CSV table of C-alpha atoms in Angstrom, one decimal:
chain,number,residue,atom,x,y,z
A,1,UNK,CA,-70.8,122.0,32.2
A,2,UNK,CA,-71.0,119.9,35.6
A,3,UNK,CA,-74.7,120.1,35.4
A,4,UNK,CA,-74.7,118.8,32.0
A,5,UNK,CA,-72.4,115.9,33.0
A,6,UNK,CA,-75.0,114.9,35.7
A,7,UNK,CA,-77.8,114.8,33.3
A,8,UNK,CA,-76.0,112.7,31.1
A,9,UNK,CA,-74.9,110.3,34.0
A,10,UNK,CA,-78.5,110.1,35.0
A,11,UNK,CA,-77.6,111.7,38.3
A,12,UNK,CA,-80.2,113.8,40.2
A,13,UNK,CA,-80.3,117.8,40.4
A,14,UNK,CA,-79.8,117.4,44.2
A,15,UNK,CA,-76.8,115.4,43.7
A,16,UNK,CA,-75.6,118.0,41.0
A,17,UNK,CA,-76.1,120.8,43.6
A,18,UNK,CA,-74.3,118.8,46.5
A,19,UNK,CA,-71.2,118.6,44.3
A,20,UNK,CA,-71.3,122.0,42.6
A,21,UNK,CA,-71.4,123.5,46.2
A,22,UNK,CA,-68.5,121.2,47.4
A,23,UNK,CA,-66.3,122.2,44.4
A,24,UNK,CA,-67.2,126.0,44.2
A,25,UNK,CA,-68.3,126.9,47.7
A,26,UNK,CA,-69.7,130.4,48.2
A,27,UNK,CA,-69.1,131.2,44.5
A,28,UNK,CA,-71.5,128.4,43.5
A,29,UNK,CA,-74.4,128.9,41.3
A,30,UNK,CA,-77.8,129.2,43.3
A,31,UNK,CA,-79.9,126.2,43.6
A,32,UNK,CA,-82.6,127.7,41.5
A,33,UNK,CA,-80.1,128.3,38.5
A,34,UNK,CA,-79.0,124.8,39.0
A,35,UNK,CA,-82.4,123.4,38.8
A,36,UNK,CA,-83.4,125.5,35.6
A,37,UNK,CA,-80.1,124.5,33.8
A,38,UNK,CA,-80.6,120.8,34.8
A,39,UNK,CA,-84.2,120.9,33.1
A,40,UNK,CA,-82.9,122.4,30.2
A,41,UNK,CA,-80.1,119.8,29.7
A,42,UNK,CA,-82.7,117.2,30.5
A,43,UNK,CA,-85.1,118.5,27.6
A,44,UNK,CA,-81.9,118.1,25.1
A,45,UNK,CA,-80.3,121.4,25.2
A,46,UNK,CA,-76.7,121.1,24.4
A,47,UNK,CA,-75.0,124.9,24.5
A,48,UNK,CA,-74.9,127.0,27.4
A,49,UNK,CA,-75.4,130.2,25.4
A,50,UNK,CA,-78.1,132.8,26.5
A,51,UNK,CA,-81.4,132.4,24.6
A,52,UNK,CA,-82.3,135.3,22.0
A,53,UNK,CA,-84.4,138.0,23.7
A,54,UNK,CA,-86.6,140.3,22.2
A,55,UNK,CA,-86.6,144.3,22.7
A,56,UNK,CA,-83.8,146.7,22.5
A,57,UNK,CA,-80.4,145.4,21.3
A,58,UNK,CA,-77.7,145.1,24.1
A,59,UNK,CA,-75.7,147.8,22.6
A,60,UNK,CA,-76.9,150.7,20.4
A,61,UNK,CA,-73.5,151.8,19.3
A,62,UNK,CA,-73.7,150.4,15.9
A,63,UNK,CA,-71.9,151.8,12.9
A,64,UNK,CA,-75.4,153.0,11.7
A,65,UNK,CA,-76.0,154.8,14.9
A,66,UNK,CA,-72.7,156.4,14.7
A,67,UNK,CA,-73.4,157.7,11.4
A,68,UNK,CA,-76.6,159.0,12.3
A,69,UNK,CA,-75.1,161.0,15.3
A,70,UNK,CA,-72.5,162.2,12.7
A,71,UNK,CA,-75.2,163.4,10.3
A,72,UNK,CA,-77.3,165.1,13.1
A,73,UNK,CA,-74.3,166.8,14.6
A,74,UNK,CA,-73.3,168.0,11.0
A,75,UNK,CA,-76.9,169.3,10.6
A,76,UNK,CA,-76.8,171.4,13.9
A,77,UNK,CA,-73.7,171.2,15.9
A,78,UNK,CA,-75.3,172.9,18.8
A,79,UNK,CA,-78.0,170.2,19.2
A,80,UNK,CA,-78.2,168.2,22.6
A,81,UNK,CA,-77.5,164.9,23.5
A,82,UNK,CA,-81.1,164.4,24.7
A,83,UNK,CA,-82.6,165.6,21.3
A,84,UNK,CA,-80.3,163.2,19.5
A,85,UNK,CA,-81.2,160.3,21.9
A,86,UNK,CA,-84.8,160.8,21.3
A,87,UNK,CA,-84.5,161.3,17.6
A,88,UNK,CA,-82.4,158.0,17.3
A,89,UNK,CA,-84.4,156.1,20.1
A,90,UNK,CA,-81.3,155.2,21.8
A,91,UNK,CA,-80.0,156.2,25.4
A,92,UNK,CA,-78.4,159.5,26.2
A,93,UNK,CA,-75.3,157.8,27.6
A,94,UNK,CA,-74.9,155.8,24.4
A,95,UNK,CA,-75.1,159.1,22.4
A,96,UNK,CA,-72.5,160.7,24.8
A,97,UNK,CA,-70.0,157.6,24.2
A,98,UNK,CA,-70.7,157.8,20.4
A,99,UNK,CA,-69.9,161.6,20.4
A,100,UNK,CA,-66.8,161.6,22.8
A,101,UNK,CA,-65.3,158.1,22.0
A,102,UNK,CA,-66.5,157.2,18.3
A,103,UNK,CA,-66.6,160.6,16.9
A,104,UNK,CA,-63.7,162.0,19.3
A,105,UNK,CA,-65.8,165.5,19.9
A,106,UNK,CA,-65.2,166.8,23.2
A,107,UNK,CA,-66.0,170.3,24.7
A,108,UNK,CA,-62.9,171.4,26.7
A,109,UNK,CA,-64.8,173.0,29.5
A,110,UNK,CA,-61.6,174.5,31.0
A,111,UNK,CA,-60.8,176.3,27.9
A,112,UNK,CA,-64.3,177.8,27.6
A,113,UNK,CA,-64.3,178.8,31.3
A,114,UNK,CA,-60.9,180.2,31.1
A,115,UNK,CA,-61.5,182.2,28.1
A,116,UNK,CA,-64.7,183.7,29.8
A,117,UNK,CA,-62.6,184.6,32.8
A,118,UNK,CA,-59.9,186.3,30.7
A,119,UNK,CA,-62.5,188.4,29.1
A,120,UNK,CA,-64.0,189.3,32.5
A,121,UNK,CA,-60.4,190.1,33.7
A,122,UNK,CA,-59.6,192.2,30.7
A,123,UNK,CA,-63.0,194.3,31.3
A,124,UNK,CA,-62.1,194.9,34.7
A,125,UNK,CA,-58.6,196.2,33.8
A,126,UNK,CA,-60.1,198.5,31.2
A,127,UNK,CA,-62.2,199.9,34.2
A,128,UNK,CA,-59.3,200.7,36.3
A,129,UNK,CA,-57.1,202.4,33.5
A,130,UNK,CA,-56.9,206.2,34.0
A,131,UNK,CA,-59.0,208.0,31.6
A,132,UNK,CA,-61.6,205.2,31.5
A,133,UNK,CA,-65.2,206.3,31.5
A,134,UNK,CA,-65.7,203.3,33.5
A,135,UNK,CA,-63.5,204.1,36.5
A,136,UNK,CA,-65.2,206.7,38.1
A,137,UNK,CA,-63.0,209.7,37.1
A,138,UNK,CA,-63.4,211.8,34.2
């Protein structure tokens, strides 16, 4: 807003830079940005909001995408995040956030690993039991 003040007071961009640097020190806006905003305010711009830009939206976590991910997972619960991302044309990290945070679906790897370890331990124990055909004795 300081830049806008200098434009309205008919002061130069150089003066604006001098006072902005004095007020904000090392956290001041760069000279290039001061000149850019000075020119915008001189051309009649009133607000400081960013201009609309084309391309992919800043976030793909929309209600529509959440429902699309839910639908794809309902069709095939073993589908990968990569496949979903490609089908919906959104980032894989966004899909991961939708699946884990919005849909609350998480694989508990500790549970999966421990059940596999339990199965292996049980198999080993059976091999060691007397009379087992796996223990090397008959």
